[in-house]
């Protein structure tokens, strides 16, 4: 089963802008940028306080479509992402969670919805696939047998349209893979998530993390009520690498975020990746 869909437009890339936003009125583009910067700074606060063991919860309000500044807080262990822009929508198409006729439908090119690599990371070009679409078999290779075959059949039965992905390795050896699985409707994704991801343990086992459980201690730093999240952590003793898993139910898109590293995967970059990917899906 291939992740390529015929008749799609050429691959679209997120717009990267190195300049920071300036203060302006909230209704203007620059004002919305300032609001986005303020909201994403809350992510930094959230993950830092979470690691410190505080019980205070910090959320990130939903952002308007527009520029999403990358987070740069090296001292806190966060990665520096380039400035992101939500991809353009086709003419007269609503944002996914403002679509009353097809709630949760992403009308933008899915290839432009994947989080890009942070600055200084080495990208895994193989995950780009062919013309931006990844073969489903390449995604399924993340899972062990017989779970791989079972998950593959589940995706076929659920009408998976295509897969797009991005991956990178940072200087500390952390390997990140982000997969977006696009389906026909939000109802299909919600059912998949409810029956196979929103559990005490992953519905299907990832290679290298056959023993994993729901990580209830990680805060939800997105604050986006339309997106449901499930996160899992490998139980000790770890294998060759420590593996963290995150699943996001975002309308008609199911996002899968995997991070692995010899030693321990950092909590801050994991939460940061989930938060920014969530924002791009709104």
Short mmCIF file of C-alpha atoms in Angstrom, two decimals:
data_model
loop_
_atom_site.label_atom_id
_atom_site.label_comp_id
_atom_site.label_asym_id
_atom_site.label_seq_id
_atom_site.Cartn_x
_atom_site.Cartn_y
_atom_site.Cartn_z
CA UNK A 1 0.00 0.00 0.00
CA UNK A 2 1.54 3.26 -1.07
CA UNK A 3 1.22 6.58 0.66
CA UNK A 4 1.15 8.39 -2.69
CA UNK A 5 -2.08 9.88 -3.95
CA UNK A 6 -2.43 10.60 -7.63
CA UNK A 7 -3.28 14.05 -8.85
CA UNK A 8 -1.89 15.92 -5.84
CA UNK A 9 -0.19 19.28 -6.18
CA UNK A 10 3.58 19.62 -5.86
CA UNK A 11 5.09 19.47 -2.40
CA UNK A 12 4.61 22.62 -0.38
CA UNK A 13 7.12 23.73 2.23
CA UNK A 14 6.44 25.73 5.39
CA UNK A 15 7.61 29.33 4.96
CA UNK A 16 10.67 30.03 7.09
CA UNK A 17 11.31 33.58 8.29
CA UNK A 18 14.28 34.36 10.50
CA UNK A 19 13.00 37.75 11.65
CA UNK A 20 11.11 38.07 14.91
CA UNK A 21 7.68 39.67 15.16
CA UNK A 22 7.09 43.16 16.50
CA UNK A 23 4.36 44.55 18.74
CA UNK A 24 1.24 45.73 16.98
CA UNK A 25 -2.53 45.63 17.29
CA UNK A 26 -3.93 42.11 17.87
CA UNK A 27 -6.05 42.34 14.70
CA UNK A 28 -3.05 42.92 12.46
CA UNK A 29 -0.70 40.20 11.13
CA UNK A 30 2.13 41.54 13.28
CA UNK A 31 -0.17 41.61 16.29
CA UNK A 32 -1.16 37.99 15.73
CA UNK A 33 2.53 37.13 15.50
CA UNK A 34 3.12 38.75 18.87
CA UNK A 35 0.22 36.77 20.31
CA UNK A 36 1.70 33.57 18.89
CA UNK A 37 5.07 34.34 20.41
CA UNK A 38 3.47 34.94 23.79
CA UNK A 39 1.51 31.70 23.59
CA UNK A 40 4.53 29.63 22.65
CA UNK A 41 6.54 31.12 25.49
CA UNK A 42 3.93 29.46 27.71
CA UNK A 43 5.10 26.13 26.28
CA UNK A 44 8.58 26.87 27.59
CA UNK A 45 7.13 27.67 31.00
CA UNK A 46 4.98 24.56 30.93
CA UNK A 47 7.73 22.10 30.19
CA UNK A 48 10.22 23.73 32.53
CA UNK A 49 7.75 23.70 35.40
CA UNK A 50 6.69 20.16 34.57
CA UNK A 51 10.25 18.89 34.81
CA UNK A 52 10.70 20.79 38.05
CA UNK A 53 7.78 18.83 39.46
CA UNK A 54 5.34 21.69 39.92
CA UNK A 55 1.64 20.90 40.00
CA UNK A 56 0.76 24.14 38.25
CA UNK A 57 -0.63 23.59 34.76
CA UNK A 58 0.23 25.94 31.95
CA UNK A 59 -1.55 25.77 28.60
CA UNK A 60 -1.06 27.27 25.20
CA UNK A 61 -4.11 28.96 23.75
CA UNK A 62 -5.08 28.17 20.21
CA UNK A 63 -3.26 30.36 17.70
CA UNK A 64 -4.73 32.11 14.71
CA UNK A 65 -3.49 30.85 11.36
CA UNK A 66 -0.29 32.72 10.64
CA UNK A 67 3.28 32.86 11.82
CA UNK A 68 4.33 30.51 14.63
CA UNK A 69 7.70 31.51 16.07
CA UNK A 70 10.07 28.63 16.77
CA UNK A 71 11.19 28.21 20.35
CA UNK A 72 14.79 29.05 21.16
CA UNK A 73 15.79 28.27 24.72
CA UNK A 74 19.01 26.30 24.56
CA UNK A 75 19.68 26.72 28.27
CA UNK A 76 16.44 24.90 29.03
CA UNK A 77 17.23 22.02 26.69
CA UNK A 78 14.73 23.12 24.06
CA UNK A 79 15.50 23.10 20.35
CA UNK A 80 15.53 26.16 18.13
CA UNK A 81 13.05 25.75 15.31
CA UNK A 82 12.83 28.09 12.33
CA UNK A 83 9.90 30.45 12.13
CA UNK A 84 6.90 28.51 10.87
CA UNK A 85 3.93 29.63 8.82
CA UNK A 86 0.65 27.78 8.53
CA UNK A 87 0.33 26.66 4.90
CA UNK A 88 -2.04 28.59 2.64
CA UNK A 89 -5.59 27.34 2.31
CA UNK A 90 -7.29 26.84 -1.04
CA UNK A 91 -9.60 29.69 -2.00
CA UNK A 92 -12.73 29.89 0.16
CA UNK A 93 -11.63 26.93 2.29
CA UNK A 94 -11.99 27.26 6.07
CA UNK A 95 -9.45 26.30 8.70
CA UNK A 96 -9.88 22.68 9.83
CA UNK A 97 -11.75 23.37 13.05
CA UNK A 98 -13.82 26.18 11.58
CA UNK A 99 -15.31 23.94 8.88
CA UNK A 100 -18.97 23.40 9.73
CA UNK A 101 -19.70 21.17 6.73
CA UNK A 102 -16.65 18.93 7.21
CA UNK A 103 -15.47 19.49 10.80
CA UNK A 104 -11.81 18.69 11.27
CA UNK A 105 -11.05 18.56 7.54
CA UNK A 106 -7.57 19.82 6.58
CA UNK A 107 -7.83 21.56 3.22
CA UNK A 108 -4.18 22.63 3.09
CA UNK A 109 -1.55 20.39 1.49
CA UNK A 110 -0.67 17.82 4.19
CA UNK A 111 2.99 17.93 3.13
CA UNK A 112 3.16 21.50 4.42
CA UNK A 113 1.70 20.55 7.80
CA UNK A 114 4.67 18.49 9.00
CA UNK A 115 6.99 20.12 11.52
CA UNK A 116 10.41 20.85 9.95
CA UNK A 117 13.72 19.96 11.57
CA UNK A 118 15.15 22.32 14.20
CA UNK A 119 18.25 24.33 13.43
CA UNK A 120 21.47 22.34 13.49
CA UNK A 121 19.77 18.95 13.12
CA UNK A 122 20.60 16.46 10.36
CA UNK A 123 17.46 15.64 8.41
CA UNK A 124 16.57 12.08 7.44
CA UNK A 125 15.90 12.69 3.77
CA UNK A 126 14.50 9.18 3.28
CA UNK A 127 11.39 10.17 5.21
CA UNK A 128 10.57 12.71 2.53
CA UNK A 129 9.45 9.76 0.40
CA UNK A 130 8.50 10.32 -3.24
CA UNK A 131 7.32 13.84 -4.05
CA UNK A 132 6.69 14.37 -0.35
CA UNK A 133 4.52 11.25 0.12
CA UNK A 134 5.85 8.33 2.16
CA UNK A 135 4.96 4.72 1.35
CA UNK A 136 2.82 3.24 4.11
CA UNK A 137 5.25 0.34 4.44
CA UNK A 138 7.97 2.78 5.48
CA UNK A 139 5.79 4.05 8.31
CA UNK A 140 4.83 0.52 9.35
CA UNK A 141 8.53 -0.40 9.61
CA UNK A 142 8.51 1.45 12.94
CA UNK A 143 6.44 -1.39 14.45
CA UNK A 144 7.22 -4.98 15.38
CA UNK A 145 5.61 -8.05 13.83
CA UNK A 146 2.85 -9.21 14.08
CA UNK A 147 1.67 -5.74 15.16
CA UNK A 148 2.97 -4.32 11.88
CA UNK A 149 0.68 -6.51 9.79
CA UNK A 150 -2.30 -5.86 12.05
CA UNK A 151 -1.76 -2.10 11.97
CA UNK A 152 -1.31 -2.18 8.19
CA UNK A 153 -4.64 -3.94 7.73
CA UNK A 154 -6.29 -1.50 10.13
CA UNK A 155 -5.05 1.44 8.06
CA UNK A 156 -6.35 -0.18 4.87
CA UNK A 157 -9.74 -0.85 6.44
CA UNK A 158 -9.86 2.74 7.73
CA UNK A 159 -9.24 4.22 4.28
CA UNK A 160 -5.83 5.79 4.81
CA UNK A 161 -5.30 8.29 2.01
CA UNK A 162 -1.60 9.04 2.34
CA UNK A 163 1.34 9.48 4.73
CA UNK A 164 3.77 12.38 4.91
CA UNK A 165 6.71 12.54 7.28
CA UNK A 166 9.81 14.34 8.47
CA UNK A 167 12.72 13.10 10.56
CA UNK A 168 15.97 14.43 11.99
CA UNK A 169 18.81 13.74 14.41
CA UNK A 170 20.08 16.42 16.77
CA UNK A 171 23.62 16.84 18.03
CA UNK A 172 22.90 14.91 21.24
CA UNK A 173 21.86 11.85 19.23
CA UNK A 174 18.10 12.18 19.64
CA UNK A 175 16.29 10.76 16.59
CA UNK A 176 12.87 12.25 15.85
CA UNK A 177 10.31 10.92 13.38
CA UNK A 178 7.04 12.74 12.73
CA UNK A 179 4.38 11.02 10.63
CA UNK A 180 1.06 12.53 9.51
CA UNK A 181 -1.55 9.97 8.46
CA UNK A 182 -4.37 11.57 6.48
CA UNK A 183 -7.81 9.93 6.40
CA UNK A 184 -11.13 10.72 4.77
CA UNK A 185 -12.91 12.12 7.80
CA UNK A 186 -12.29 13.23 11.36
CA UNK A 187 -14.72 10.56 12.58
CA UNK A 188 -12.40 7.82 11.29
CA UNK A 189 -9.40 9.29 13.11
CA UNK A 190 -11.40 9.75 16.31
CA UNK A 191 -12.44 6.09 16.19
CA UNK A 192 -8.87 4.93 15.56
CA UNK A 193 -7.56 7.03 18.40
CA UNK A 194 -10.29 5.94 20.81
CA UNK A 195 -9.88 2.24 20.11
CA UNK A 196 -6.14 1.95 19.53
CA UNK A 197 -4.23 4.94 20.97
CA UNK A 198 -6.13 6.31 23.97
CA UNK A 199 -5.12 3.33 26.12
CA UNK A 200 -2.89 2.54 29.09
CA UNK A 201 -0.41 1.03 26.63
CA UNK A 202 0.07 1.59 22.88
CA UNK A 203 -2.28 -0.42 20.71
CA UNK A 204 0.70 -1.50 18.59
CA UNK A 205 4.27 -1.98 19.70
CA UNK A 206 7.06 0.20 18.32
CA UNK A 207 10.39 -1.47 17.57
CA UNK A 208 12.78 -1.02 20.46
CA UNK A 209 9.98 -0.16 22.88
CA UNK A 210 7.98 -3.36 23.19
CA UNK A 211 7.21 -2.44 26.81
CA UNK A 212 5.63 1.01 27.07
CA UNK A 213 2.94 2.58 29.24
CA UNK A 214 0.89 5.76 29.22
CA UNK A 215 2.88 8.66 30.67
CA UNK A 216 0.29 10.38 32.84
CA UNK A 217 2.79 12.84 34.32
CA UNK A 218 3.53 14.71 31.09
CA UNK A 219 1.42 17.89 30.86
CA UNK A 220 -0.52 18.75 27.72
CA UNK A 221 1.30 21.93 26.71
CA UNK A 222 -0.86 22.68 23.66
CA UNK A 223 -4.11 23.74 25.28
CA UNK A 224 -5.89 22.99 21.99
CA UNK A 225 -9.21 21.43 22.90
CA UNK A 226 -9.85 20.06 19.40
CA UNK A 227 -6.70 17.90 19.52
CA UNK A 228 -6.56 14.78 21.65
CA UNK A 229 -3.18 13.48 22.77
CA UNK A 230 -1.79 10.16 24.00
CA UNK A 231 1.84 9.82 25.12
CA UNK A 232 3.74 6.70 26.08
CA UNK A 233 7.10 6.06 27.68
CA UNK A 234 9.22 2.93 27.46
CA UNK A 235 9.47 1.11 30.77
CA UNK A 236 12.83 0.40 32.37
CA UNK A 237 15.15 -1.26 31.73
CA UNK A 238 15.43 0.44 28.36
CA UNK A 239 16.68 -1.39 25.29
CA UNK A 240 19.51 -0.08 23.15
CA UNK A 241 17.65 3.23 23.02
CA UNK A 242 15.04 4.95 25.15
CA UNK A 243 11.86 5.55 23.12
CA UNK A 244 9.02 8.03 23.66
CA UNK A 245 5.81 7.94 21.64
CA UNK A 246 3.16 10.59 21.02
CA UNK A 247 -0.14 10.33 19.11
CA UNK A 248 -2.28 13.33 18.16
CA UNK A 249 -5.86 13.07 16.94
CA UNK A 250 -6.33 16.27 14.95
CA UNK A 251 -9.43 16.20 12.79
CA UNK A 252 -8.83 13.97 9.77
CA UNK A 253 -5.10 13.69 10.57
CA UNK A 254 -3.47 11.26 12.98
CA UNK A 255 0.03 12.47 13.92
CA UNK A 256 2.62 10.03 15.25
CA UNK A 257 5.74 11.42 16.96
CA UNK A 258 8.56 9.04 17.89
CA UNK A 259 11.79 10.06 19.64
CA UNK A 260 14.63 7.74 20.58
CA UNK A 261 18.12 8.12 21.97
CA UNK A 262 20.84 6.13 23.69
CA UNK A 263 20.53 6.97 27.36
CA UNK A 264 17.38 9.03 27.89
CA UNK A 265 15.14 11.06 25.58
CA UNK A 266 14.78 14.59 26.93
CA UNK A 267 11.33 15.57 28.19
CA UNK A 268 11.52 19.18 27.00
CA UNK A 269 12.26 18.52 23.30
CA UNK A 270 9.59 15.81 23.23
CA UNK A 271 6.90 18.12 24.61
CA UNK A 272 8.13 20.95 22.41
CA UNK A 273 7.82 18.79 19.29
CA UNK A 274 4.29 17.72 20.23
CA UNK A 275 3.23 21.30 20.95
CA UNK A 276 4.54 22.80 17.71
CA UNK A 277 3.20 19.95 15.58
CA UNK A 278 -0.19 20.41 17.24
CA UNK A 279 -0.16 24.11 16.40
CA UNK A 280 0.56 23.41 12.75
CA UNK A 281 -2.47 21.11 12.59
CA UNK A 282 -4.87 23.88 13.63
#
